[in-house]
PDB file of C-alpha atoms in Angstrom:
ATOM      1  CA  UNK A  26      27.171-125.062 -52.740  1.00 48.00           C
ATOM      2  CA  UNK A  27      28.243-127.700 -55.228  1.00 47.00           C
ATOM      3  CA  UNK A  28      31.451-126.563 -56.940  1.00 45.00           C
ATOM      4  CA  UNK A  29      31.605-129.210 -59.667  1.00 48.00           C
ATOM      5  CA  UNK A  30      31.780-128.220 -63.327  1.00 44.00           C
ATOM      6  CA  UNK A  31      28.604-127.024 -65.018  1.00 44.00           C
ATOM      7  CA  UNK A  32      28.060-130.439 -66.565  1.00 45.00           C
ATOM      8  CA  UNK A  33      27.415-131.954 -63.118  1.00 42.00           C
ATOM      9  CA  UNK A  34      24.026-133.137 -61.952  1.00 44.00           C
ATOM     10  CA  UNK A  35      23.586-129.926 -59.964  1.00 44.00           C
ATOM     11  CA  UNK A  36      23.903-127.823 -63.137  1.00 45.00           C
ATOM     12  CA  UNK A  37      25.416-124.968 -61.122  1.00 45.00           C
ATOM     13  CA  UNK A  38      28.262-122.693 -62.201  1.00 45.00           C
ATOM     14  CA  UNK A  39      31.613-123.453 -60.487  1.00 45.00           C
ATOM     15  CA  UNK A  40      32.470-121.423 -57.433  1.00 45.00           C
ATOM     16  CA  UNK A  41      34.669-118.447 -58.299  1.00 44.00           C
ATOM     17  CA  UNK A  42      38.283-118.399 -57.146  1.00 45.00           C
ATOM     18  CA  UNK A  43      40.702-115.519 -57.028  1.00 43.00           C
ATOM     19  CA  UNK A  44      42.669-115.300 -60.313  1.00 43.00           C
ATOM     20  CA  UNK A  45      46.428-115.485 -60.193  1.00 40.00           C
ATOM     21  CA  UNK A  46      46.625-112.423 -62.419  1.00 42.00           C
ATOM     22  CA  UNK A  47      44.120-110.021 -63.883  1.00 41.00           C
ATOM     23  CA  UNK A  48      42.622-111.394 -67.081  1.00 40.00           C
ATOM     24  CA  UNK A  49      43.618-115.039 -66.427  1.00 41.00           C
ATOM     25  CA  UNK A  50      41.493-118.040 -65.484  1.00 41.00           C
ATOM     26  CA  UNK A  51      41.016-118.830 -61.788  1.00 44.00           C
ATOM     27  CA  UNK A  52      43.612-121.161 -60.263  1.00 42.00           C
ATOM     28  CA  UNK A  53      42.884-124.817 -60.915  1.00 42.00           C
ATOM     29  CA  UNK A  54      40.463-124.096 -63.759  1.00 43.00           C
ATOM     30  CA  UNK A  55      41.494-124.959 -67.291  1.00 44.00           C
ATOM     31  CA  UNK A  56      39.966-122.550 -69.784  1.00 42.00           C
ATOM     32  CA  UNK A  57      39.639-125.268 -72.381  1.00 43.00           C
ATOM     33  CA  UNK A  58      37.226-127.243 -70.207  1.00 48.00           C
ATOM     34  CA  UNK A  59      34.840-124.359 -69.542  1.00 50.00           C
ATOM     35  CA  UNK A  60      31.786-123.535 -71.645  1.00 58.00           C
ATOM     36  CA  UNK A  61      31.666-120.245 -73.495  1.00 61.00           C
ATOM     37  CA  UNK A  62      29.130-118.886 -71.017  1.00 56.00           C
ATOM     38  CA  UNK A  63      31.352-119.641 -68.011  1.00 58.00           C
ATOM     39  CA  UNK A  64      34.407-118.134 -69.695  1.00 56.00           C
ATOM     40  CA  UNK A  65      32.468-114.955 -70.415  1.00 57.00           C
ATOM     41  CA  UNK A  66      31.253-114.878 -66.843  1.00 54.00           C
ATOM     42  CA  UNK A  67      34.786-115.178 -65.464  1.00 50.00           C
ATOM     43  CA  UNK A  68      35.991-112.508 -67.859  1.00 51.00           C
ATOM     44  CA  UNK A  69      33.240-110.150 -66.768  1.00 50.00           C
ATOM     45  CA  UNK A  70      33.943-110.774 -63.096  1.00 48.00           C
ATOM     46  CA  UNK A  71      37.731-110.519 -63.111  1.00 41.00           C
ATOM     47  CA  UNK A  72      38.895-108.356 -65.997  1.00 42.00           C
ATOM     48  CA  UNK A  73      36.293-105.588 -65.662  1.00 42.00           C
ATOM     49  CA  UNK A  74      36.089-105.287 -69.419  1.00 42.00           C
ATOM     50  CA  UNK A  75      33.196-103.674 -71.269  1.00 49.00           C
ATOM     51  CA  UNK A  76      29.754-105.136 -70.479  1.00 53.00           C
ATOM     52  CA  UNK A  77      28.828-108.045 -72.788  1.00 71.00           C
ATOM     53  CA  UNK A  78      26.163-107.043 -75.316  1.00 87.00           C
ATOM     54  CA  UNK A  79      22.718-108.385 -74.474  1.00 93.00           C
ATOM     55  CA  UNK A  80      21.656-110.370 -77.522  1.00 94.00           C
ATOM     56  CA  UNK A  81      18.265-109.716 -79.088  1.00 92.00           C
ATOM     57  CA  UNK A  82      15.958-111.207 -81.699  1.00 90.00           C
ATOM     58  CA  UNK A  83      17.181-113.915 -84.025  1.00 89.00           C
ATOM     59  CA  UNK A  84      20.746-113.628 -82.715  1.00 93.00           C
ATOM     60  CA  UNK A  85      19.502-114.421 -79.205  1.00 93.00           C
ATOM     61  CA  UNK A  86      17.473-117.452 -80.316  1.00 91.00           C
ATOM     62  CA  UNK A  87      20.315-118.810 -82.446  1.00 93.00           C
ATOM     63  CA  UNK A  88      22.779-118.478 -79.556  1.00 94.00           C
ATOM     64  CA  UNK A  89      20.423-120.276 -77.167  1.00 93.00           C
ATOM     65  CA  UNK A  90      19.956-123.021 -79.753  1.00 93.00           C
ATOM     66  CA  UNK A  91      23.735-123.437 -80.069  1.00 94.00           C
ATOM     67  CA  UNK A  92      23.961-123.786 -76.255  1.00 93.00           C
ATOM     68  CA  UNK A  93      21.163-126.333 -75.892  1.00 89.00           C
ATOM     69  CA  UNK A  94      23.279-128.595 -73.643  1.00 92.00           C
ATOM     70  CA  UNK A  95      24.164-125.727 -71.291  1.00 92.00           C
ATOM     71  CA  UNK A  96      22.186-124.869 -68.160  1.00 92.00           C
ATOM     72  CA  UNK A  97      19.703-122.005 -68.253  1.00 91.00           C
ATOM     73  CA  UNK A  98      22.068-119.995 -66.066  1.00 92.00           C
ATOM     74  CA  UNK A  99      24.895-120.469 -68.557  1.00 92.00           C
ATOM     75  CA  UNK A 100      22.614-119.515 -71.441  1.00 93.00           C
ATOM     76  CA  UNK A 101      21.516-116.380 -69.605  1.00 94.00           C
ATOM     77  CA  UNK A 102      25.090-115.299 -68.908  1.00 92.00           C
ATOM     78  CA  UNK A 103      26.355-116.363 -72.320  1.00 92.00           C
ATOM     79  CA  UNK A 104      23.762-114.147 -74.014  1.00 94.00           C
ATOM     80  CA  UNK A 105      24.941-111.145 -72.006  1.00 94.00           C
ATOM     81  CA  UNK A 106      22.171-110.944 -69.403  1.00 94.00           C
ATOM     82  CA  UNK A 107      24.278-110.205 -66.347  1.00 92.00           C
ATOM     83  CA  UNK A 108      23.370-107.894 -63.475  1.00 90.00           C
ATOM     84  CA  UNK A 109      25.863-105.432 -61.988  1.00 87.00           C
ATOM     85  CA  UNK A 110      26.525-107.846 -59.130  1.00 87.00           C
ATOM     86  CA  UNK A 111      27.514-110.542 -61.654  1.00 87.00           C
ATOM     87  CA  UNK A 112      24.376-112.647 -61.201  1.00 90.00           C
ATOM     88  CA  UNK A 113      22.138-113.752 -64.109  1.00 92.00           C
ATOM     89  CA  UNK A 114      19.473-111.221 -65.138  1.00 92.00           C
ATOM     90  CA  UNK A 115      16.812-113.884 -65.656  1.00 93.00           C
ATOM     91  CA  UNK A 116      13.819-111.529 -65.903  1.00 90.00           C
ATOM     92  CA  UNK A 117      15.317-109.489 -68.751  1.00 92.00           C
ATOM     93  CA  UNK A 118      16.539-112.703 -70.375  1.00 94.00           C
ATOM     94  CA  UNK A 119      13.115-114.327 -70.464  1.00 91.00           C
ATOM     95  CA  UNK A 120      11.432-111.115 -71.622  1.00 89.00           C
ATOM     96  CA  UNK A 121      13.937-110.897 -74.490  1.00 92.00           C
ATOM     97  CA  UNK A 122      13.203-114.518 -75.461  1.00 91.00           C
ATOM     98  CA  UNK A 123       9.457-113.870 -75.553  1.00 87.00           C
ATOM     99  CA  UNK A 124       9.975-110.739 -77.638  1.00 86.00           C
ATOM    100  CA  UNK A 125      12.336-112.551 -80.008  1.00 88.00           C
ATOM    101  CA  UNK A 126       9.897-115.413 -80.503  1.00 87.00           C
ATOM    102  CA  UNK A 127       7.103-112.954 -81.223  1.00 79.00           C
ATOM    103  CA  UNK A 128       9.193-111.159 -83.836  1.00 71.00           C
ATOM    104  CA  UNK A 129      10.276-114.344 -85.563  1.00 72.00           C
ATOM    105  CA  UNK A 130       6.733-115.740 -85.504  1.00 77.00           C
ATOM    106  CA  UNK A 131       5.327-112.589 -87.085  1.00 80.00           C
ATOM    107  CA  UNK A 132       8.055-112.613 -89.726  1.00 82.00           C
ATOM    108  CA  UNK A 133       7.416-116.275 -90.519  1.00 84.00           C
ATOM    109  CA  UNK A 134       3.669-115.666 -90.865  1.00 88.00           C
ATOM    110  CA  UNK A 135       4.348-112.733 -93.193  1.00 91.00           C
ATOM    111  CA  UNK A 136       6.639-114.847 -95.360  1.00 89.00           C
ATOM    112  CA  UNK A 137       4.070-117.649 -95.514  1.00 92.00           C
ATOM    113  CA  UNK A 138       1.203-115.443 -96.666  1.00 95.00           C
ATOM    114  CA  UNK A 139       3.422-113.727 -99.252  1.00 95.00           C
ATOM    115  CA  UNK A 140       4.437-117.166-100.534  1.00 93.00           C
ATOM    116  CA  UNK A 141       0.778-118.125-100.782  1.00 92.00           C
ATOM    117  CA  UNK A 142       0.018-114.997-102.852  1.00 93.00           C
ATOM    118  CA  UNK A 143       3.210-114.972-104.944  1.00 92.00           C
ATOM    119  CA  UNK A 144       1.306-115.704-108.170  1.00 92.00           C
ATOM    120  CA  UNK A 145      -1.779-113.669-107.297  1.00 93.00           C
ATOM    121  CA  UNK A 146      -2.836-110.379-108.846  1.00 93.00           C
ATOM    122  CA  UNK A 147      -3.330-109.167-105.284  1.00 95.00           C
ATOM    123  CA  UNK A 148       0.324-109.650-104.286  1.00 95.00           C
ATOM    124  CA  UNK A 149       1.179-105.954-104.569  1.00 95.00           C
ATOM    125  CA  UNK A 150      -1.898-104.982-102.542  1.00 96.00           C
ATOM    126  CA  UNK A 151      -0.994-107.565 -99.906  1.00 96.00           C
ATOM    127  CA  UNK A 152       2.569-106.244 -99.654  1.00 95.00           C
ATOM    128  CA  UNK A 153       1.262-102.726 -99.067  1.00 96.00           C
ATOM    129  CA  UNK A 154      -1.209-103.894 -96.416  1.00 96.00           C
ATOM    130  CA  UNK A 155       1.499-105.811 -94.538  1.00 95.00           C
ATOM    131  CA  UNK A 156       3.372-102.553 -94.000  1.00 92.00           C
ATOM    132  CA  UNK A 157       0.547-101.251 -91.793  1.00 93.00           C
ATOM    133  CA  UNK A 158      -1.532-104.224 -90.665  1.00 95.00           C
ATOM    134  CA  UNK A 159      -0.860-107.576 -89.018  1.00 93.00           C
ATOM    135  CA  UNK A 160      -1.038-110.894 -90.827  1.00 94.00           C
ATOM    136  CA  UNK A 161      -3.758-111.964 -88.381  1.00 94.00           C
ATOM    137  CA  UNK A 162      -6.009-109.043 -89.351  1.00 96.00           C
ATOM    138  CA  UNK A 163      -5.560-109.694 -93.065  1.00 97.00           C
ATOM    139  CA  UNK A 164      -6.207-113.417 -92.646  1.00 95.00           C
ATOM    140  CA  UNK A 165      -9.351-112.674 -90.642  1.00 96.00           C
ATOM    141  CA  UNK A 166     -10.579-110.427 -93.485  1.00 97.00           C
ATOM    142  CA  UNK A 167      -9.933-113.184 -96.042  1.00 95.00           C
ATOM    143  CA  UNK A 168     -11.804-115.638 -93.801  1.00 94.00           C
ATOM    144  CA  UNK A 169     -14.799-113.303 -93.777  1.00 94.00           C
ATOM    145  CA  UNK A 170     -14.906-112.202 -97.402  1.00 94.00           C
ATOM    146  CA  UNK A 171     -12.738-114.665 -99.294  1.00 91.00           C
ATOM    147  CA  UNK A 172      -9.954-113.912-101.729  1.00 86.00           C
ATOM    148  CA  UNK A 173     -10.169-111.191-104.361  1.00 91.00           C
ATOM    149  CA  UNK A 174     -11.250-108.407-101.993  1.00 93.00           C
ATOM    150  CA  UNK A 175      -7.983-107.247-100.432  1.00 96.00           C
ATOM    151  CA  UNK A 176      -8.209-103.848-102.113  1.00 95.00           C
ATOM    152  CA  UNK A 177     -11.228-103.176 -99.867  1.00 96.00           C
ATOM    153  CA  UNK A 178      -9.490-104.178 -96.634  1.00 97.00           C
ATOM    154  CA  UNK A 179      -8.689-100.621 -95.503  1.00 97.00           C
ATOM    155  CA  UNK A 180     -12.278 -99.450 -95.990  1.00 96.00           C
ATOM    156  CA  UNK A 181     -13.654-102.466 -94.170  1.00 97.00           C
ATOM    157  CA  UNK A 182     -11.232-102.785 -91.246  1.00 98.00           C
ATOM    158  CA  UNK A 183     -12.539-101.275 -87.997  1.00 97.00           C
ATOM    159  CA  UNK A 184      -9.964-102.503 -85.492  1.00 96.00           C
ATOM    160  CA  UNK A 185      -9.133-105.280 -83.081  1.00 95.00           C
ATOM    161  CA  UNK A 186     -11.661-105.478 -80.249  1.00 96.00           C
ATOM    162  CA  UNK A 187     -14.702-107.393 -79.077  1.00 96.00           C
ATOM    163  CA  UNK A 188     -18.099-106.845 -80.637  1.00 96.00           C
ATOM    164  CA  UNK A 189     -19.397-105.243 -77.435  1.00 95.00           C
ATOM    165  CA  UNK A 190     -16.430-102.848 -77.313  1.00 96.00           C
ATOM    166  CA  UNK A 191     -17.031-101.844 -80.918  1.00 96.00           C
ATOM    167  CA  UNK A 192     -20.743-101.290 -80.284  1.00 95.00           C
ATOM    168  CA  UNK A 193     -19.939 -98.927 -77.419  1.00 92.00           C
ATOM    169  CA  UNK A 194     -17.256 -97.124 -79.434  1.00 93.00           C
ATOM    170  CA  UNK A 195     -19.374 -96.504 -82.521  1.00 93.00           C
ATOM    171  CA  UNK A 196     -22.369 -95.429 -80.451  1.00 91.00           C
ATOM    172  CA  UNK A 197     -20.394 -92.908 -78.418  1.00 88.00           C
ATOM    173  CA  UNK A 198     -18.423 -91.633 -81.430  1.00 90.00           C
ATOM    174  CA  UNK A 199     -21.253 -91.355 -83.938  1.00 90.00           C
ATOM    175  CA  UNK A 200     -24.023 -90.159 -81.644  1.00 87.00           C
ATOM    176  CA  UNK A 201     -21.941 -88.086 -79.229  1.00 80.00           C
ATOM    177  CA  UNK A 202     -23.540 -89.847 -76.294  1.00 77.00           C
ATOM    178  CA  UNK A 203     -21.964 -89.197 -72.932  1.00 79.00           C
ATOM    179  CA  UNK A 204     -23.721 -91.612 -70.636  1.00 79.00           C
ATOM    180  CA  UNK A 205     -23.526 -91.072 -66.877  1.00 84.00           C
ATOM    181  CA  UNK A 206     -21.736 -93.780 -64.932  1.00 81.00           C
ATOM    182  CA  UNK A 207     -24.881 -95.205 -63.355  1.00 91.00           C
ATOM    183  CA  UNK A 208     -26.410 -96.127 -66.742  1.00 88.00           C
ATOM    184  CA  UNK A 209     -25.912 -99.736 -67.779  1.00 90.00           C
ATOM    185  CA  UNK A 210     -26.090-100.588 -71.485  1.00 93.00           C
ATOM    186  CA  UNK A 211     -26.141-104.083 -72.914  1.00 96.00           C
ATOM    187  CA  UNK A 212     -23.375-103.491 -75.440  1.00 95.00           C
ATOM    188  CA  UNK A 213     -23.267-107.167 -76.410  1.00 96.00           C
ATOM    189  CA  UNK A 214     -26.925-107.059 -77.447  1.00 96.00           C
ATOM    190  CA  UNK A 215     -26.220-103.806 -79.283  1.00 96.00           C
ATOM    191  CA  UNK A 216     -23.390-105.499 -81.151  1.00 97.00           C
ATOM    192  CA  UNK A 217     -25.648-108.391 -82.122  1.00 96.00           C
ATOM    193  CA  UNK A 218     -28.001-105.870 -83.705  1.00 96.00           C
ATOM    194  CA  UNK A 219     -25.116-104.268 -85.614  1.00 96.00           C
ATOM    195  CA  UNK A 220     -23.871-107.670 -86.727  1.00 94.00           C
ATOM    196  CA  UNK A 221     -27.194-108.499 -88.332  1.00 92.00           C
ATOM    197  CA  UNK A 222     -26.799-105.700 -90.839  1.00 90.00           C
ATOM    198  CA  UNK A 223     -23.510-103.906 -91.347  1.00 94.00           C
ATOM    199  CA  UNK A 224     -20.611-105.475 -89.455  1.00 97.00           C
ATOM    200  CA  UNK A 225     -18.832-108.745 -88.892  1.00 96.00           C
ATOM    201  CA  UNK A 226     -16.367-110.066 -86.289  1.00 96.00           C
ATOM    202  CA  UNK A 227     -13.662-112.601 -87.088  1.00 95.00           C
ATOM    203  CA  UNK A 228     -10.939-113.752 -84.692  1.00 94.00           C
ATOM    204  CA  UNK A 229     -11.194-110.581 -82.618  1.00 95.00           C
ATOM    205  CA  UNK A 230     -11.187-108.171 -85.612  1.00 97.00           C
ATOM    206  CA  UNK A 231     -14.170-106.051 -86.660  1.00 97.00           C
ATOM    207  CA  UNK A 232     -15.014-105.397 -90.311  1.00 98.00           C
ATOM    208  CA  UNK A 233     -17.658-103.336 -92.081  1.00 97.00           C
ATOM    209  CA  UNK A 234     -19.561-105.456 -94.592  1.00 95.00           C
ATOM    210  CA  UNK A 235     -20.603-102.599 -96.858  1.00 91.00           C
ATOM    211  CA  UNK A 236     -17.540-101.529 -98.855  1.00 85.00           C
TER     212      UNK A 236
END
């Protein structure tokens, strides 16, 4: 194992040494030369203090951004993703990053569409819709029916699914049909029939056209 500092070509965390006293840096290691992540790691290993909080959301992304020159291991530890054995909890770390990016993306999309409608008479309606529906669903509705119809969104919106899935759902729900397992139905063809008259699909969302 390469025991050079984390800035070495190997990018690995220095080998741990026994501290001279509880709560101090390992012998031969100057605290001032260590990254924040390594210092936290040593503190967790040797002082047995309270577990570092696992960062979430925007705080997690901002911390990673501030540690862009650190290794992924250092970022993982520095953000509090440490297993009980002291090793990096990479799986939880990456899952948290994906979740954080999803949250920030959704928030950014919401801010953008509100900015677009800031001078529109439909702004209040849009704000109410965003409390219950995704930006993607609302944008798909606007793509289908244009602007000026947001007050009809709730009546029109049928859900997020494929046309074939919707055709099966509406047939079974409205006609109380309980087909045996050996019966094969061409739900895609059924959807195409529905689409000719009363429904429309846009970006994976289904809308009723008669509202």
